[in-house]
MMTF fields as JSON, N, C-alpha, C and O atoms, coordinates in Angstrom:
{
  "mmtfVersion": "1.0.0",
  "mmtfProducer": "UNKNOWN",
  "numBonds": 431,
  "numAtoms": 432,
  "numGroups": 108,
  "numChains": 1,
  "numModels": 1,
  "chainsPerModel": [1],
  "groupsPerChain": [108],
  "chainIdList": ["A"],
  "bondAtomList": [4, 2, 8, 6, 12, 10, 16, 14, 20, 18, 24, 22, 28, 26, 32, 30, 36, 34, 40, 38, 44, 42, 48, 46, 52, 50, 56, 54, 60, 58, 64, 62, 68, 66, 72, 70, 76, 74, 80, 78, 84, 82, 88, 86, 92, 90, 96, 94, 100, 98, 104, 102, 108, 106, 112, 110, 116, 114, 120, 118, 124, 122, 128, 126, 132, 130, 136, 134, 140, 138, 144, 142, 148, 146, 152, 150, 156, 154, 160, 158, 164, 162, 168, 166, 172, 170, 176, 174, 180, 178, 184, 182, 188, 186, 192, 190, 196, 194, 200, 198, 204, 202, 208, 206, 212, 210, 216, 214, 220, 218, 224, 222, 228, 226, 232, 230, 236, 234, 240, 238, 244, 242, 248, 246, 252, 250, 256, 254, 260, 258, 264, 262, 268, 266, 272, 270, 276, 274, 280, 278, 284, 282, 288, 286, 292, 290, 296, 294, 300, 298, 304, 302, 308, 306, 312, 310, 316, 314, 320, 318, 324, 322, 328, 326, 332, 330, 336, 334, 340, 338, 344, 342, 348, 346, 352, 350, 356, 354, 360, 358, 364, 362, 368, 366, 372, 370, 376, 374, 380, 378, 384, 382, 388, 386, 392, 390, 396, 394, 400, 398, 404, 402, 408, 406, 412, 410, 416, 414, 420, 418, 424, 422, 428, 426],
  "bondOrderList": [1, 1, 1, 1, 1, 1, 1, 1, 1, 1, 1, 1, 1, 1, 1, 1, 1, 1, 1, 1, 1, 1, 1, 1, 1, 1, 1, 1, 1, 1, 1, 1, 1, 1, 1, 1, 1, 1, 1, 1, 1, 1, 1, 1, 1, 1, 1, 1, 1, 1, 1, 1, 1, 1, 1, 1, 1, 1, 1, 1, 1, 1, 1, 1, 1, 1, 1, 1, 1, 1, 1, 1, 1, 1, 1, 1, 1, 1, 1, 1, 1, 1, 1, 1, 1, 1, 1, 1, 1, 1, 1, 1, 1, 1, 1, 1, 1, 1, 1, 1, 1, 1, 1, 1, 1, 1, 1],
  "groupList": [{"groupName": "UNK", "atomNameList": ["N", "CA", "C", "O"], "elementList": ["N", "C", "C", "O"], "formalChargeList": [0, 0, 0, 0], "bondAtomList": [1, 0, 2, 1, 3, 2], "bondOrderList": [1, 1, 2], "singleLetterCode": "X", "chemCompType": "L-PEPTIDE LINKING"}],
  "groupTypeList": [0, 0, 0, 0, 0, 0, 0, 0, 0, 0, 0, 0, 0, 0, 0, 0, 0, 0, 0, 0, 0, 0, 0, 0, 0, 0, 0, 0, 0, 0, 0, 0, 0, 0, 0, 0, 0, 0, 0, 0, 0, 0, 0, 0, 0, 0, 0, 0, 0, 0, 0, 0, 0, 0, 0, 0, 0, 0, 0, 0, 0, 0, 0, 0, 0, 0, 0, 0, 0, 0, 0, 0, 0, 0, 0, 0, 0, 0, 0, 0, 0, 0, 0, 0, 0, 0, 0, 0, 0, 0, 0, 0, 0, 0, 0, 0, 0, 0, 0, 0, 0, 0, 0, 0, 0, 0, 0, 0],
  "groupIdList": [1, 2, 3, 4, 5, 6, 7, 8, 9, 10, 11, 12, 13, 14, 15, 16, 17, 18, 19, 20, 21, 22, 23, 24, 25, 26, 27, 28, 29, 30, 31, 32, 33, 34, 35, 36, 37, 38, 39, 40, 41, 42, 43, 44, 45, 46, 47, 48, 49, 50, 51, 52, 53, 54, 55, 56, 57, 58, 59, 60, 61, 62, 63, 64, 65, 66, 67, 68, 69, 70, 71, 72, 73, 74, 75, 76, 77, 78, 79, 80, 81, 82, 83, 84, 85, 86, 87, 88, 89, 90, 91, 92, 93, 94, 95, 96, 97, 98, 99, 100, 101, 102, 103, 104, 105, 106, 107, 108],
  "secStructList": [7, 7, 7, 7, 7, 7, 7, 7, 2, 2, 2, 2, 2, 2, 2, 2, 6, 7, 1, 6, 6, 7, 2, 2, 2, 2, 2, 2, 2, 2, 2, 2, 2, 2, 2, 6, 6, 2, 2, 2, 2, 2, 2, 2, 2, 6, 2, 2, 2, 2, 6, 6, 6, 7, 7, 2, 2, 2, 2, 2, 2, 6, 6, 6, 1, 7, 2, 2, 2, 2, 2, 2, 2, 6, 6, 6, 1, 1, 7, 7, 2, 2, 2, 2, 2, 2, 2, 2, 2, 2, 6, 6, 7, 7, 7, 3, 3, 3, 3, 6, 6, 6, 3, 3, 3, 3, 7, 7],
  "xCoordList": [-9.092, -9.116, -10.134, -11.267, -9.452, -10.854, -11.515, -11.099, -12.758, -14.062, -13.825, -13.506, -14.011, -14.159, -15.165, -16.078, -14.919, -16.003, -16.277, -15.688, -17.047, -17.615, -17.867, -18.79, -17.593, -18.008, -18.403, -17.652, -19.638, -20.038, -19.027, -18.009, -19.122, -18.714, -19.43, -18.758, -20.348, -20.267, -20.268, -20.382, -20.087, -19.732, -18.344, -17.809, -17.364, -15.945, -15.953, -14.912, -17.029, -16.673, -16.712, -15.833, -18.018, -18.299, -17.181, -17.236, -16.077, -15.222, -14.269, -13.524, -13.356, -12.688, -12.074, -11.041, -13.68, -13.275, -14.258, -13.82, -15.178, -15.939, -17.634, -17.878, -18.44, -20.146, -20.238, -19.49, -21.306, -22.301, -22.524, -22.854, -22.37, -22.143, -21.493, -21.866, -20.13, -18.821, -17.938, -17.81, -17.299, -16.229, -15.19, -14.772, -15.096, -13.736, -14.596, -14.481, -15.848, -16.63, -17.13, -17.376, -17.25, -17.932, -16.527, -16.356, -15.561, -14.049, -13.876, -13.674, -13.929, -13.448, -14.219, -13.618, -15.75, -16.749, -16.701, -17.322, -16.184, -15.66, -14.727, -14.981, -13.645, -12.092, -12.389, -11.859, -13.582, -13.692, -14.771, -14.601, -15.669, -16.197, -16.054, -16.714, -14.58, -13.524, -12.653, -12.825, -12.078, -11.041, -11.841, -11.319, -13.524, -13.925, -14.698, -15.388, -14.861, -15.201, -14.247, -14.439, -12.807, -11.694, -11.194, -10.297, -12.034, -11.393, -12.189, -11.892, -13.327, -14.645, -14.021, -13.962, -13.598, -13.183, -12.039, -12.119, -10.837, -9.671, -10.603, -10.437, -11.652, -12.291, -12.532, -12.147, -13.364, -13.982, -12.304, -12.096, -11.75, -10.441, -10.1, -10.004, -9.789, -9.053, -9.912, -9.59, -11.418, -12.312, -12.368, -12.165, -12.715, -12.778, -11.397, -11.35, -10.086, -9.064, -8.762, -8.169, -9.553, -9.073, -10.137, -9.783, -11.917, -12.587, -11.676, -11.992, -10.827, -10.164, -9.253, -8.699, -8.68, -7.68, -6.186, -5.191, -6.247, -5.221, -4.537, -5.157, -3.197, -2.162, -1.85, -1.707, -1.775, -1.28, -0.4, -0.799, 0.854, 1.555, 0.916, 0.975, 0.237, -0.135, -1.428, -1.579, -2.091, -2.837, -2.098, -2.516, -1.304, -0.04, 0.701, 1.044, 0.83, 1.407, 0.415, 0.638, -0.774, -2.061, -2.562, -3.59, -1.797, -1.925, -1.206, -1.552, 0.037, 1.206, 1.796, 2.328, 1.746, 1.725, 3.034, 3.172, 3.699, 3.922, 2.955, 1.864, 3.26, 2.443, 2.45, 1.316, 3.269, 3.239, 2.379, 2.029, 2.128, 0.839, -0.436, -1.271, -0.524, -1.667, -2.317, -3.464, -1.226, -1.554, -1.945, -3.088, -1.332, -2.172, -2.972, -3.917, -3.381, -4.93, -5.813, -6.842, -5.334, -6.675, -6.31, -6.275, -6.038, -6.005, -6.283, -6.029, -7.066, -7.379, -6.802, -7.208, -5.222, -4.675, -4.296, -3.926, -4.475, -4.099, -4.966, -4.614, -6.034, -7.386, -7.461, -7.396, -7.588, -8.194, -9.043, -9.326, -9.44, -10.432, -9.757, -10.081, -8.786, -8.078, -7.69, -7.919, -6.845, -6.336, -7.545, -7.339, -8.725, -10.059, -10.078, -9.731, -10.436, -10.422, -9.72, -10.085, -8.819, -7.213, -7.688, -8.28, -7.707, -7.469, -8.91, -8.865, -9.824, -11.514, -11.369, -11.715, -10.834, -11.293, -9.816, -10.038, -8.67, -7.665, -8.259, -8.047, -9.378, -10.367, -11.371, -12.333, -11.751, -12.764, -14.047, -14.837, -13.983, -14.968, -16.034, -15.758, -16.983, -17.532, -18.387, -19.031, -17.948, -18.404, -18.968, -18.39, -20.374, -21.057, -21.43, -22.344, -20.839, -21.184, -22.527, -22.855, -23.129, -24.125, -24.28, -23.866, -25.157, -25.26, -26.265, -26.463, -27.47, -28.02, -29.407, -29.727, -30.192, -30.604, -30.355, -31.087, -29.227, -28.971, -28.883, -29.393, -28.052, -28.459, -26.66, -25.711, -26.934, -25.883, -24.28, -24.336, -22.949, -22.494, -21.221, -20.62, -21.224, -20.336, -18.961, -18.727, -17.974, -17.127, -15.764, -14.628, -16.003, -15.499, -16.329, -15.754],
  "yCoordList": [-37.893, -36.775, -35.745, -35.976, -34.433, -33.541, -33.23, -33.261, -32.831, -32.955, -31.201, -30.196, -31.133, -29.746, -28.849, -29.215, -27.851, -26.844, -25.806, -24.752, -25.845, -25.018, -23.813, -23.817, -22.52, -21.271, -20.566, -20.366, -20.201, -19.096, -18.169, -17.965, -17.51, -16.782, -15.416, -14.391, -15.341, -14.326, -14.159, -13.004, -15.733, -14.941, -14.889, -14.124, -15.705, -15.446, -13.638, -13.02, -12.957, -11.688, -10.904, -10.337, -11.158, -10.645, -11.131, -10.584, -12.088, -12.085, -11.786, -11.916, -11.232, -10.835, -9.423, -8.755, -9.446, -7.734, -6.881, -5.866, -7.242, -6.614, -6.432, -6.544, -6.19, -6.584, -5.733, -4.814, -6.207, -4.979, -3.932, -4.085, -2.738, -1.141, -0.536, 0.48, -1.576, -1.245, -0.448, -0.893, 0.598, 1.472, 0.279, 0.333, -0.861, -1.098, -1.472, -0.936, -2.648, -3.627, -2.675, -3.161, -1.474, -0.207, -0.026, -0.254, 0.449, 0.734, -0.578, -0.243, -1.939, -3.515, -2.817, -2.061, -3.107, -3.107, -2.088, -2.155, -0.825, 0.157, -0.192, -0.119, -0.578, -0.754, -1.968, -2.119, -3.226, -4.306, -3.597, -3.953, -2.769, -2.28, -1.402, -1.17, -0.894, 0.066, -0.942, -0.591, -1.708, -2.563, -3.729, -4.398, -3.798, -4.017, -3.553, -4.209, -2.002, -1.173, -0.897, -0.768, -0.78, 0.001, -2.215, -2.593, -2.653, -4.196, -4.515, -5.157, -3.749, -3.512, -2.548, -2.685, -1.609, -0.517, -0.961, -0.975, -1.368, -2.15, -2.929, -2.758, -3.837, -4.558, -3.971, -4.041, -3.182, -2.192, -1.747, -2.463, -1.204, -0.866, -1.569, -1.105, -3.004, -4.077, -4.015, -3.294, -5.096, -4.949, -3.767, -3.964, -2.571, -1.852, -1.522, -0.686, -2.172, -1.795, -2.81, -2.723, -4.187, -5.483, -5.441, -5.883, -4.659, -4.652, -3.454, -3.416, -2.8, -1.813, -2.507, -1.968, -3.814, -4.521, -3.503, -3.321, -3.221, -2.528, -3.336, -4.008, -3.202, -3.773, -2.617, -1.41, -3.617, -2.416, -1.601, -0.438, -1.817, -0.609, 0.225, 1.417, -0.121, 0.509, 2.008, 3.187, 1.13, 1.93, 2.945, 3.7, 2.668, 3.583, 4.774, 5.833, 4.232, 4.979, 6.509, 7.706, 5.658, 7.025, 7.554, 8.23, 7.274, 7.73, 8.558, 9.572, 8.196, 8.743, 8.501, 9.419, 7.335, 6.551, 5.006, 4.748, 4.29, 3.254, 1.825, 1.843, 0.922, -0.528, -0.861, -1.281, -0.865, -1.61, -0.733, -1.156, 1.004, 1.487, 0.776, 0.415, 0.58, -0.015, -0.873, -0.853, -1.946, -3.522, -3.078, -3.382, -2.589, -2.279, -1.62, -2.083, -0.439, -0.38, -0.831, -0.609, -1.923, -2.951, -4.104, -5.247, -3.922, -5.057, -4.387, -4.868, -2.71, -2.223, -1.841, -1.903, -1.102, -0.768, 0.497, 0.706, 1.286, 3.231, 3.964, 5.007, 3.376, 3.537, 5.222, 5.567, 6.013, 7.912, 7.994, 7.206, 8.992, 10.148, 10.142, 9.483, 10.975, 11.694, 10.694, 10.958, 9.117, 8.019, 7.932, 8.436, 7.221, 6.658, 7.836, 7.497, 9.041, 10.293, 10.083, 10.186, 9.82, 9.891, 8.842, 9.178, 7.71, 6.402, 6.566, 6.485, 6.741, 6.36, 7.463, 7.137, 8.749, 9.929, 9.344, 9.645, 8.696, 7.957, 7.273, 7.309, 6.289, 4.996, 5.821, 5.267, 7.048, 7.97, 7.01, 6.526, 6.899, 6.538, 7.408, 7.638, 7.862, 8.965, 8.599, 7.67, 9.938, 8.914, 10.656, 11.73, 10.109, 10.889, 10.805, 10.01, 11.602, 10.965, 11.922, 13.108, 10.511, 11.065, 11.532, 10.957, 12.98, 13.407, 13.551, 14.649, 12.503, 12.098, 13.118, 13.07, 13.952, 15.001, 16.299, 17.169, 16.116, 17.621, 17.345, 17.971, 16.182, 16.133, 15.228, 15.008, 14.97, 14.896, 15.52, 16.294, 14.985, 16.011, 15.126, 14.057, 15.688, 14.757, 15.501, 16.684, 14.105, 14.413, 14.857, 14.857, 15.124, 15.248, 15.371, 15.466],
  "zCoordList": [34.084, 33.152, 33.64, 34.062, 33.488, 34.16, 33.322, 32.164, 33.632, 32.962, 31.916, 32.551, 30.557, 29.901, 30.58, 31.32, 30.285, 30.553, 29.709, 29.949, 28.754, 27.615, 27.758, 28.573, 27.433, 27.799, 26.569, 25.614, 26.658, 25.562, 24.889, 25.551, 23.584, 23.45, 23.945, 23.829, 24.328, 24.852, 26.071, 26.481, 27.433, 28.404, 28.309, 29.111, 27.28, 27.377, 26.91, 27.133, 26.341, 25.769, 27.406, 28.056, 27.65, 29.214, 30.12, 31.221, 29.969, 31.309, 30.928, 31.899, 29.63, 28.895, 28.512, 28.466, 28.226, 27.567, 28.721, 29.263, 28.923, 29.844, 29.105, 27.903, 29.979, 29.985, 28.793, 28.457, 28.198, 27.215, 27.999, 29.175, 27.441, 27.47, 28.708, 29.294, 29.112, 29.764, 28.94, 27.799, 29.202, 28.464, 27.362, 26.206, 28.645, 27.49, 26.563, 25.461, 26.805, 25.74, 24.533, 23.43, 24.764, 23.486, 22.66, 21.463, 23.621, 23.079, 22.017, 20.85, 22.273, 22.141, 20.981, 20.219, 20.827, 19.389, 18.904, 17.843, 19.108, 18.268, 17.485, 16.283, 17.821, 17.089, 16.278, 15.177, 17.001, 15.612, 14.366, 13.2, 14.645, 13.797, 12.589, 11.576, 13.273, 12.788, 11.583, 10.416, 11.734, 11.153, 10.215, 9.324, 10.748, 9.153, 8.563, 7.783, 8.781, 7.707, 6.753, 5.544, 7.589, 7.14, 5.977, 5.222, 6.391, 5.632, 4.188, 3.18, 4.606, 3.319, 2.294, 1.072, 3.011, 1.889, 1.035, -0.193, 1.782, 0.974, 0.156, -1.052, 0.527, -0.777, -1.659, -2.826, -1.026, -2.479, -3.382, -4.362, -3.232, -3.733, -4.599, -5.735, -4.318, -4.661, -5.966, -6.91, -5.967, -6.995, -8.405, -9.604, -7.682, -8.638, -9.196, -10.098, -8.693, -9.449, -10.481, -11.556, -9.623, -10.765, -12.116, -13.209, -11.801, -12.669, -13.947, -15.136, -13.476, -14.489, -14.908, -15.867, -14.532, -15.328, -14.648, -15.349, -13.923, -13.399, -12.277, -11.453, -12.328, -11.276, -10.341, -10.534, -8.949, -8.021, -8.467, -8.524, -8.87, -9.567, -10.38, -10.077, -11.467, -12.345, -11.57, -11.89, -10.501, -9.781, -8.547, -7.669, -8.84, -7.761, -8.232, -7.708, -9.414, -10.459, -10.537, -10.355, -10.915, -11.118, -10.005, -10.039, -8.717, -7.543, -7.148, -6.542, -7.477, -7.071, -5.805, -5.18, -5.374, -4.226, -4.451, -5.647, -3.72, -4.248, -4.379, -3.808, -4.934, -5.252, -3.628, -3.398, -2.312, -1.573, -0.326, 0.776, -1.088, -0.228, -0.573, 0.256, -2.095, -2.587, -1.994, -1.548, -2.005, -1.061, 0.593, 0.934, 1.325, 2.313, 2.133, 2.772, 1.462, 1.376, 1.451, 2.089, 0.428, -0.079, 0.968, 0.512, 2.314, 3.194, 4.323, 5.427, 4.088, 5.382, 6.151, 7.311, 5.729, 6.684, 6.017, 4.862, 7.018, 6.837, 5.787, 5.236, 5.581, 4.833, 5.341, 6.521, 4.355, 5.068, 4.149, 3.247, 4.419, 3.52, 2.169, 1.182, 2.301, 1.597, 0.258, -0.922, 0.961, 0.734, -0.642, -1.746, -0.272, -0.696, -1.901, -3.032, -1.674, -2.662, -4.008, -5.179, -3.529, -4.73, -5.308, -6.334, -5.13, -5.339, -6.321, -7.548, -5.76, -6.571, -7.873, -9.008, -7.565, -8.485, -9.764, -10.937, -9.519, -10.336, -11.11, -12.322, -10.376, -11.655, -11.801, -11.27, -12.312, -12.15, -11.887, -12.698, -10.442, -10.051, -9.384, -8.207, -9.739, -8.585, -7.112, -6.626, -6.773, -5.185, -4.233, -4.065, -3.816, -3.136, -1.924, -1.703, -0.733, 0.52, 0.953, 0.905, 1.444, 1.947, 3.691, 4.697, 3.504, 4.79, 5.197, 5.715, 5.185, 5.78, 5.422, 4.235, 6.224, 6.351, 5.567, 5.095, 5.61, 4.796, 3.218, 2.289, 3.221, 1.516, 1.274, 2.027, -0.041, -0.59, -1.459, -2.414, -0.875, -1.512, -2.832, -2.719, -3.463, -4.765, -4.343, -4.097, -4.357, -3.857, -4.75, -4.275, -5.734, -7.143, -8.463, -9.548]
}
């Protein structure tokens, strides 16, 4: 029987995707950093729609969107600006993004 050979996960990341601060390895931790921010926000979604006692339809409805955009939302997929806007200012939720330095702006 041949003997295993154990490999880090991170030199499998380094022989894989490529070294820390290689184009693809930034590209690689961009797009995972991307897909769970964009996986946080569907949370947030989900929550504040179930703390309203609201069903995806019902939250679709006040969107003007269908129930089966809803569900991908809230699973992080096709998450926008615009998307997030509708959806929060529907559960009048208010929401202020911050810019850092310059200040804050209310987004509704």
């Amino acid at each position: 029987m041949e003997d295993l050979r154990l490999t880090s996960f991170e030199d499998f990341q380094d022989k894989n995707i490529g070294k820390i601060g290689t184009p693809e390895r930034d590209a690689f931790e961009k797009e995972v950093d991307d897909a769970l921010q964009a996986y946080r926000m569907g949370e947030v979604i989900k929550q504040a729609r179930k703390a309203r006692n609201l069903t995806q339809e019902q939250l679709g409805a006040k969107v003007g969107i269908q129930k089966s955009q809803i569900s991908r939302l809230e699973r992080g997929h096709g998450i926008t600006f615009n998307a997030m806007a509708r959806i929060f200012k529907a559960m009048n939720i208010p929401a202020v993004l911050d810019m850092g330095g310059i200040g804050k702006v209310a987004l509704w």
